[in-house]
mmCIF file of C-alpha atoms in Angstrom:
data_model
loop_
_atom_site.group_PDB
_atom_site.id
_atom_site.type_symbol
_atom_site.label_atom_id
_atom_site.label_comp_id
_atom_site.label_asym_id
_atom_site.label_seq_id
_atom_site.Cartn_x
_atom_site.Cartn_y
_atom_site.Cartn_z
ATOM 1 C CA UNK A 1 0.000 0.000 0.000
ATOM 2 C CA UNK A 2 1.615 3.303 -1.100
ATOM 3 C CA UNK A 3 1.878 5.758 1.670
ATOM 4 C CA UNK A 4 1.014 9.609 2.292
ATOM 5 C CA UNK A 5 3.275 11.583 -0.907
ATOM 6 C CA UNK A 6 3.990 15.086 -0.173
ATOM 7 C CA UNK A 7 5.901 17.247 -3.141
ATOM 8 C CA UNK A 8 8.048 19.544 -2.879
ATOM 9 C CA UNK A 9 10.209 17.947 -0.321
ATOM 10 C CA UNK A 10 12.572 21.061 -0.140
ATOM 11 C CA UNK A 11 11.388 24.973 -0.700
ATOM 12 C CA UNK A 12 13.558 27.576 0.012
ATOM 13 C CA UNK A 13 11.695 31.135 -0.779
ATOM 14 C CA UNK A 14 11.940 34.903 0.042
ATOM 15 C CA UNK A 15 9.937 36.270 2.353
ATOM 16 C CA UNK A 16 6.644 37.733 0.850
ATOM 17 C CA UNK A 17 6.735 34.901 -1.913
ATOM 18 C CA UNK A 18 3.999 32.696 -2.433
ATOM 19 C CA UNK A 19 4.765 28.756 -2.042
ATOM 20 C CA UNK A 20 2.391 25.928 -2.409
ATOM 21 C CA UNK A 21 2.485 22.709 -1.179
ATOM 22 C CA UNK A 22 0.472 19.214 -2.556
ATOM 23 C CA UNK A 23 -0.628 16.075 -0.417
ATOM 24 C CA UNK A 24 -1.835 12.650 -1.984
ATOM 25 C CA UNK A 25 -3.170 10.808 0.514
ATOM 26 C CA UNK A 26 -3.586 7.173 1.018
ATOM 27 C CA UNK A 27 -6.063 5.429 -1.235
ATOM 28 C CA UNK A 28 -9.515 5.247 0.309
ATOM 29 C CA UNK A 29 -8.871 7.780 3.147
ATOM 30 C CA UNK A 30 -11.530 10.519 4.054
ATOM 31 C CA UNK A 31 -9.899 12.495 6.586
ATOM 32 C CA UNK A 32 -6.716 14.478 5.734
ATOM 33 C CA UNK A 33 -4.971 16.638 7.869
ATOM 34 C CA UNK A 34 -2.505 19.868 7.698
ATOM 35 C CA UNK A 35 0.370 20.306 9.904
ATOM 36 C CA UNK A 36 2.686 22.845 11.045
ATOM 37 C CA UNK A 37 6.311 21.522 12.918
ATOM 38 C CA UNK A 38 8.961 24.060 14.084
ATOM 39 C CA UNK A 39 11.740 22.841 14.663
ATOM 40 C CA UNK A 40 11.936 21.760 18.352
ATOM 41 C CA UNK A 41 8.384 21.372 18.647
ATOM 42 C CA UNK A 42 5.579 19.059 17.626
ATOM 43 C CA UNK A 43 3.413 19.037 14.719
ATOM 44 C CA UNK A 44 0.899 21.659 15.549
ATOM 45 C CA UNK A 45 -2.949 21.259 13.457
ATOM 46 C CA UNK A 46 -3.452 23.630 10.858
ATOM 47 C CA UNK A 47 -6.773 22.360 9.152
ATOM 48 C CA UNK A 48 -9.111 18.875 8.815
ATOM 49 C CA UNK A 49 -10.742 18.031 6.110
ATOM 50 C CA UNK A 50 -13.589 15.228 5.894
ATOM 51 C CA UNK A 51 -13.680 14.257 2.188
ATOM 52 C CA UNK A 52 -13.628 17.796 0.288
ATOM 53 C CA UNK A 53 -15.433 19.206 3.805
ATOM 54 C CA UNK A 54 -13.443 21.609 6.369
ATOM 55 C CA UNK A 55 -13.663 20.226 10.368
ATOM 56 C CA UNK A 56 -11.230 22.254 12.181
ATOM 57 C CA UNK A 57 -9.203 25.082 10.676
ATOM 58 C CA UNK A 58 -9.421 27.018 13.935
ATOM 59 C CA UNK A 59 -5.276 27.750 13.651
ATOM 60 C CA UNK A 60 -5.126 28.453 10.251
ATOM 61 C CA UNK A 61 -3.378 31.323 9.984
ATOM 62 C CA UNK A 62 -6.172 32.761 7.171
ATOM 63 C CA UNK A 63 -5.221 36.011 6.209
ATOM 64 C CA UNK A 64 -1.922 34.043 4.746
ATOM 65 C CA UNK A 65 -2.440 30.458 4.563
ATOM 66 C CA UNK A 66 -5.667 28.696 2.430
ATOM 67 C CA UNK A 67 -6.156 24.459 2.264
ATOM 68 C CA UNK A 68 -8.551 23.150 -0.229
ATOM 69 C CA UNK A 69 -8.920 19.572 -0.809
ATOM 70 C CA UNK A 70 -11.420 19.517 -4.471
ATOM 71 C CA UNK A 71 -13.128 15.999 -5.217
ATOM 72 C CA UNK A 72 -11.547 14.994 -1.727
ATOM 73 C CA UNK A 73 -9.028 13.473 -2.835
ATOM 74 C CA UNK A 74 -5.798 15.952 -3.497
ATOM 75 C CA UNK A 75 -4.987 18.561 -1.130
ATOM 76 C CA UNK A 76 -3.152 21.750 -1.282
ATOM 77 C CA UNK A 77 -1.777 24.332 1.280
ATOM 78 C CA UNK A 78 -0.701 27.748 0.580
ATOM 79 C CA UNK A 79 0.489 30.539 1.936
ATOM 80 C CA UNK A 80 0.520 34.329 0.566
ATOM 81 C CA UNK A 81 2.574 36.250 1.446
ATOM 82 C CA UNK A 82 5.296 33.838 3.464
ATOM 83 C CA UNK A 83 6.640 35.332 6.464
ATOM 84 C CA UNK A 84 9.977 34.170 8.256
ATOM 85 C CA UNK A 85 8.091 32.846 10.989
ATOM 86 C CA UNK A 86 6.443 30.032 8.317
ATOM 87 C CA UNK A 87 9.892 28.410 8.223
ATOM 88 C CA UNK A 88 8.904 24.746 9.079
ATOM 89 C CA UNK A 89 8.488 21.412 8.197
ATOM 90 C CA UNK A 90 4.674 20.981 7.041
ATOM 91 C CA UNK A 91 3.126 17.281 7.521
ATOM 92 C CA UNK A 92 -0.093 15.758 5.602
ATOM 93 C CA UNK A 93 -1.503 12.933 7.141
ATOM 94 C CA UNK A 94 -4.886 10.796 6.418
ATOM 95 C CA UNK A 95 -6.746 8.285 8.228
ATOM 96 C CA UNK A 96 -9.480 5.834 7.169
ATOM 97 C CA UNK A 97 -12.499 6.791 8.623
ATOM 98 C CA UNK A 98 -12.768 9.323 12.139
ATOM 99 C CA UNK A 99 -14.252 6.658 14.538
ATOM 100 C CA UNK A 100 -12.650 6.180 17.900
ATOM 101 C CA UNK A 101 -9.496 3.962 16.931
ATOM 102 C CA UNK A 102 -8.052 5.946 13.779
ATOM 103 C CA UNK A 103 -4.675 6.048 13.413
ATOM 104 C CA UNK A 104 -3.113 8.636 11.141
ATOM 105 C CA UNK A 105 -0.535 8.013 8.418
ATOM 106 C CA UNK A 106 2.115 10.934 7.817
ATOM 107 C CA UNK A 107 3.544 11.569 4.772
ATOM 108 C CA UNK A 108 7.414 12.909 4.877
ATOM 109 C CA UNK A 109 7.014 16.371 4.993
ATOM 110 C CA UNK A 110 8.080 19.496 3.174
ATOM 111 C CA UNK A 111 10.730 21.611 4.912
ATOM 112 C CA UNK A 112 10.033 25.254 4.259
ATOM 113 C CA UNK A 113 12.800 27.820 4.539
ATOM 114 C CA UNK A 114 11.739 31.302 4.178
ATOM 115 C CA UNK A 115 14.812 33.951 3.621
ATOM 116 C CA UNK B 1 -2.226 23.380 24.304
ATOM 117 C CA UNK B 2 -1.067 19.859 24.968
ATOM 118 C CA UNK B 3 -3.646 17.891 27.575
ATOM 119 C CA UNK B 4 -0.301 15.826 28.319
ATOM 120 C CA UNK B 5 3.408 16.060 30.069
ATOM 121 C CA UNK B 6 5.949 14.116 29.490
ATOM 122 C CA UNK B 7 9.734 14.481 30.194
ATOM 123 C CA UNK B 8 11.564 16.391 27.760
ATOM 124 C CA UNK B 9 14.535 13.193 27.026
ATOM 125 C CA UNK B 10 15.405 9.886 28.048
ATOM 126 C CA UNK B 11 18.114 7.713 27.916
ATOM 127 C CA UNK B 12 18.179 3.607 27.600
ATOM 128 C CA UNK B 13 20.380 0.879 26.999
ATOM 129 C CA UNK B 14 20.434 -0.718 24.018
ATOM 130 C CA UNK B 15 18.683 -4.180 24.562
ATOM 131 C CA UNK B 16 16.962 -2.975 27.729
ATOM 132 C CA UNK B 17 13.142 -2.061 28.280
ATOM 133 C CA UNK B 18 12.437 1.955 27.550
ATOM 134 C CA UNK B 19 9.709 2.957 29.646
ATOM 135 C CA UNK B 20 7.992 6.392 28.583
ATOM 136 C CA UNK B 21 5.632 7.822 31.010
ATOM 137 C CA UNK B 22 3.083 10.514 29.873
ATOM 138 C CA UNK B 23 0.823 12.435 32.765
ATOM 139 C CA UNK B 24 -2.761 13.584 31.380
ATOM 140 C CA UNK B 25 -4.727 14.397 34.500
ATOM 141 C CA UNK B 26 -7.400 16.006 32.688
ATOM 142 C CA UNK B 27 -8.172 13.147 30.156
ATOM 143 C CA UNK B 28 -12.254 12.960 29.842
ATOM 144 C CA UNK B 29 -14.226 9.069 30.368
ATOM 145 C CA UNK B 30 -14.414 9.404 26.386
ATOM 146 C CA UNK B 31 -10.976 10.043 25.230
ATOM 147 C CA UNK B 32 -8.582 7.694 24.281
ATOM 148 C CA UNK B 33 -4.483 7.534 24.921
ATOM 149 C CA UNK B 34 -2.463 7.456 21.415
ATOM 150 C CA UNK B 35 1.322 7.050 21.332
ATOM 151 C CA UNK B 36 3.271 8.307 18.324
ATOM 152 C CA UNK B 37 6.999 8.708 17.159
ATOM 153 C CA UNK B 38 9.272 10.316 15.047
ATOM 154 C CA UNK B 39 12.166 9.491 13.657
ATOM 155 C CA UNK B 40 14.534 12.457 12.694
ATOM 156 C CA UNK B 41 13.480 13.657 9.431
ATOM 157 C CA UNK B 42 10.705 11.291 9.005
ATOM 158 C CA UNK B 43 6.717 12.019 9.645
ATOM 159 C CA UNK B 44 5.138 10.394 12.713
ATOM 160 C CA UNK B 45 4.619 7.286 12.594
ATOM 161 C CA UNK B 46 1.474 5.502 14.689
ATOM 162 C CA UNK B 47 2.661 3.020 17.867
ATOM 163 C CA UNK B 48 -0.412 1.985 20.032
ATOM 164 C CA UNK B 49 -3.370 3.481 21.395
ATOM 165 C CA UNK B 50 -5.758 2.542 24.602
ATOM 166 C CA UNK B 51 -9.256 3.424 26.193
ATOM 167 C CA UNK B 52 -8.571 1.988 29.337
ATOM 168 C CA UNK B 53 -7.157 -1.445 29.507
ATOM 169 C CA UNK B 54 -3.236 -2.270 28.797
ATOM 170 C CA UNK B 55 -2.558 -2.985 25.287
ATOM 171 C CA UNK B 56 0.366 -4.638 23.479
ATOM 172 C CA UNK B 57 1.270 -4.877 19.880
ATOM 173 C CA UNK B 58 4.614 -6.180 17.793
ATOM 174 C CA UNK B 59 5.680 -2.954 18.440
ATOM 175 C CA UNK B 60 5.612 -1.958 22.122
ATOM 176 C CA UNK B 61 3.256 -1.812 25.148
ATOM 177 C CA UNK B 62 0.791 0.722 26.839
ATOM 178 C CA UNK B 63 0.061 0.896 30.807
ATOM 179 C CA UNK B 64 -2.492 2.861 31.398
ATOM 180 C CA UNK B 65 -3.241 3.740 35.471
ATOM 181 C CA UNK B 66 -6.774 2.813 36.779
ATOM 182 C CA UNK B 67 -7.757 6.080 37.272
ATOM 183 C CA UNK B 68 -6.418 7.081 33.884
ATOM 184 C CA UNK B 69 -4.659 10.140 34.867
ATOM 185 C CA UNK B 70 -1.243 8.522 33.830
ATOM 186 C CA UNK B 71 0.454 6.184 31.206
ATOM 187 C CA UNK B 72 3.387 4.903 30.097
ATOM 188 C CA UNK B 73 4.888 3.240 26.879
ATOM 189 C CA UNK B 74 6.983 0.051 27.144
ATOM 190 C CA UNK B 75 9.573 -0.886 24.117
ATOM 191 C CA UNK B 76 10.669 -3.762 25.924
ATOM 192 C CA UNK B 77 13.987 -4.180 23.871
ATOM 193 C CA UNK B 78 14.923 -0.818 22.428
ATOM 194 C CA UNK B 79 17.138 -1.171 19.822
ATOM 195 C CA UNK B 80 19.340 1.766 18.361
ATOM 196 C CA UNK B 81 16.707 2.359 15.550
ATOM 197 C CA UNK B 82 14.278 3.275 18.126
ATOM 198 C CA UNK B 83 15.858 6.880 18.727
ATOM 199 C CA UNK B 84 13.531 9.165 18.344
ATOM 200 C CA UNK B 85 10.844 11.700 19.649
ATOM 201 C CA UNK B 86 8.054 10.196 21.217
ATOM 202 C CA UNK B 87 4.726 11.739 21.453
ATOM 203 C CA UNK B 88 1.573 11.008 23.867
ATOM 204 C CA UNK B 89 -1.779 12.328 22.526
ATOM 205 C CA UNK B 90 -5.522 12.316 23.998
ATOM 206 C CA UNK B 91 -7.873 12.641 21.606
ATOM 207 C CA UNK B 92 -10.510 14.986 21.873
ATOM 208 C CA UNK B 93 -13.546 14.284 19.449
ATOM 209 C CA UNK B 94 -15.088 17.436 18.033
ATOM 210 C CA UNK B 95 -17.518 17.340 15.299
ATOM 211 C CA UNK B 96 -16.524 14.788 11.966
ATOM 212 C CA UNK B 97 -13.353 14.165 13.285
ATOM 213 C CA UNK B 98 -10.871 13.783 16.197
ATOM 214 C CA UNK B 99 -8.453 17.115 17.046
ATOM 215 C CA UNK B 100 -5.399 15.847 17.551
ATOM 216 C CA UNK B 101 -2.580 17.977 19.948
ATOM 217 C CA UNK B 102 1.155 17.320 20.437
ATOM 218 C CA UNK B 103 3.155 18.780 22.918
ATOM 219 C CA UNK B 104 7.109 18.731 22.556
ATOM 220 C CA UNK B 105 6.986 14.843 23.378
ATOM 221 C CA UNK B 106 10.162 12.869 24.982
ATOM 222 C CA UNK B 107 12.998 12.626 22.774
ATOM 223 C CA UNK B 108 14.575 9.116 23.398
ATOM 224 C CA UNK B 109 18.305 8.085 22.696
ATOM 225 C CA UNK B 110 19.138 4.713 23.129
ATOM 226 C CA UNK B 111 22.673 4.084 23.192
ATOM 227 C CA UNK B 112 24.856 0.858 22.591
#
């Protein structure tokens, strides 16, 4: 079973640059997830999505950052402008279904560098 | 925030039993204990979860306390491979979907 892909795995920008970043979860999953990781912390929830549906996107940064996740399937994150705080790794996960017992699979990551 | 504590690093033996503890006083009747890890440059990766019995898998145990204010995670023979940060989670439910919080975990070394 192919796991969680993330692209690009490396982005190094200027600050006030635009970046985007793309998730493929794992065949069959409805939930995906968004994460934020600074380094020395852990991965900190940026947005849910249930099929093509929001849940949580309570710390989404939204006057920078947007999600969308069309046909729920595909999802991308973006931020505009990037700020030198945004430096970080950024983590999709899915999971099967949201009952009591998921589990989420991570993909690797994209490490963000803003200049 | 987190809903959990757990000490910042740990050392074990290679070969030797790593025991993890993780304090969440404030865990609800309805919320269960997850345990992930992370291997440096890797994405978390899934160990074991528990309601409120002990559970065991291939990959390690989990202890929960009666009164489920307290747990820990057994690797019974940590190997040099298991170095890595290791995360407790409660899950709170909220509406579609679980919201899932990490705090700074415990950041293992196991050393030959």
């Amino acid at each position: 079973e192919a796991g969680v892909a993330q692209s690009p795995r490396y982005k190094i920008i200027e600050k006030r640059q635009s970046v985007a970043f793309w998730c493929n979860p794992i065949s069959g999953h409805a939930t995906l997830y968004w994460y934020q990781q600074i380094l020395g912390q852990g991965p900190k929830l940026l947005i849910q999505f249930q099929n093509n549906g929001v849940v949580d996107d309570s710390q989404l940064p939204k006057d920078r950052f947007s999600a969308e996740r069309l046909k729920g399937v595909d999802s991308t994150l973006k931020i505009q402008p990037a700020k030198l705080e945004d430096s970080a790794v950024y983590l999709c996960a899915s999971s099967l279904r949201t009952a009591n017992y998921n589990e989420q699979f991570f993909g690797p990551g994209t490490r963000l560098t803003v200049l | 925030d987190a809903k959990t504590t757990q000490p910042p690093s740990m050392d074990c033996a290679e070969g030797r039993a790593a025991n993890l503890p993780c304090n969440h006083s404030t865990i609800s009747g309805n919320e269960y204990v997850y345990w992930y890890r992370q291997i440096h440059s890797q994405g978390p990766q899934y160990i074991i979860h528990g309601l409120k019995n002990n559970e065991t898998n291939e990959m390690a145990s989990l202890i929960i306390t009666e009164d489920r204010k307290s747990s820990t995670l057994i690797l019974p023979h940590a190997t040099l491979r298991d170095t890595a940060v290791y995360y407790c989670i409660v899950r709170a439910p909220n509406t579609g979907g679980f919201k899932t919080i990490f705090g700074a975990g415990t950041r293992l070394f196991v050393k030959a």
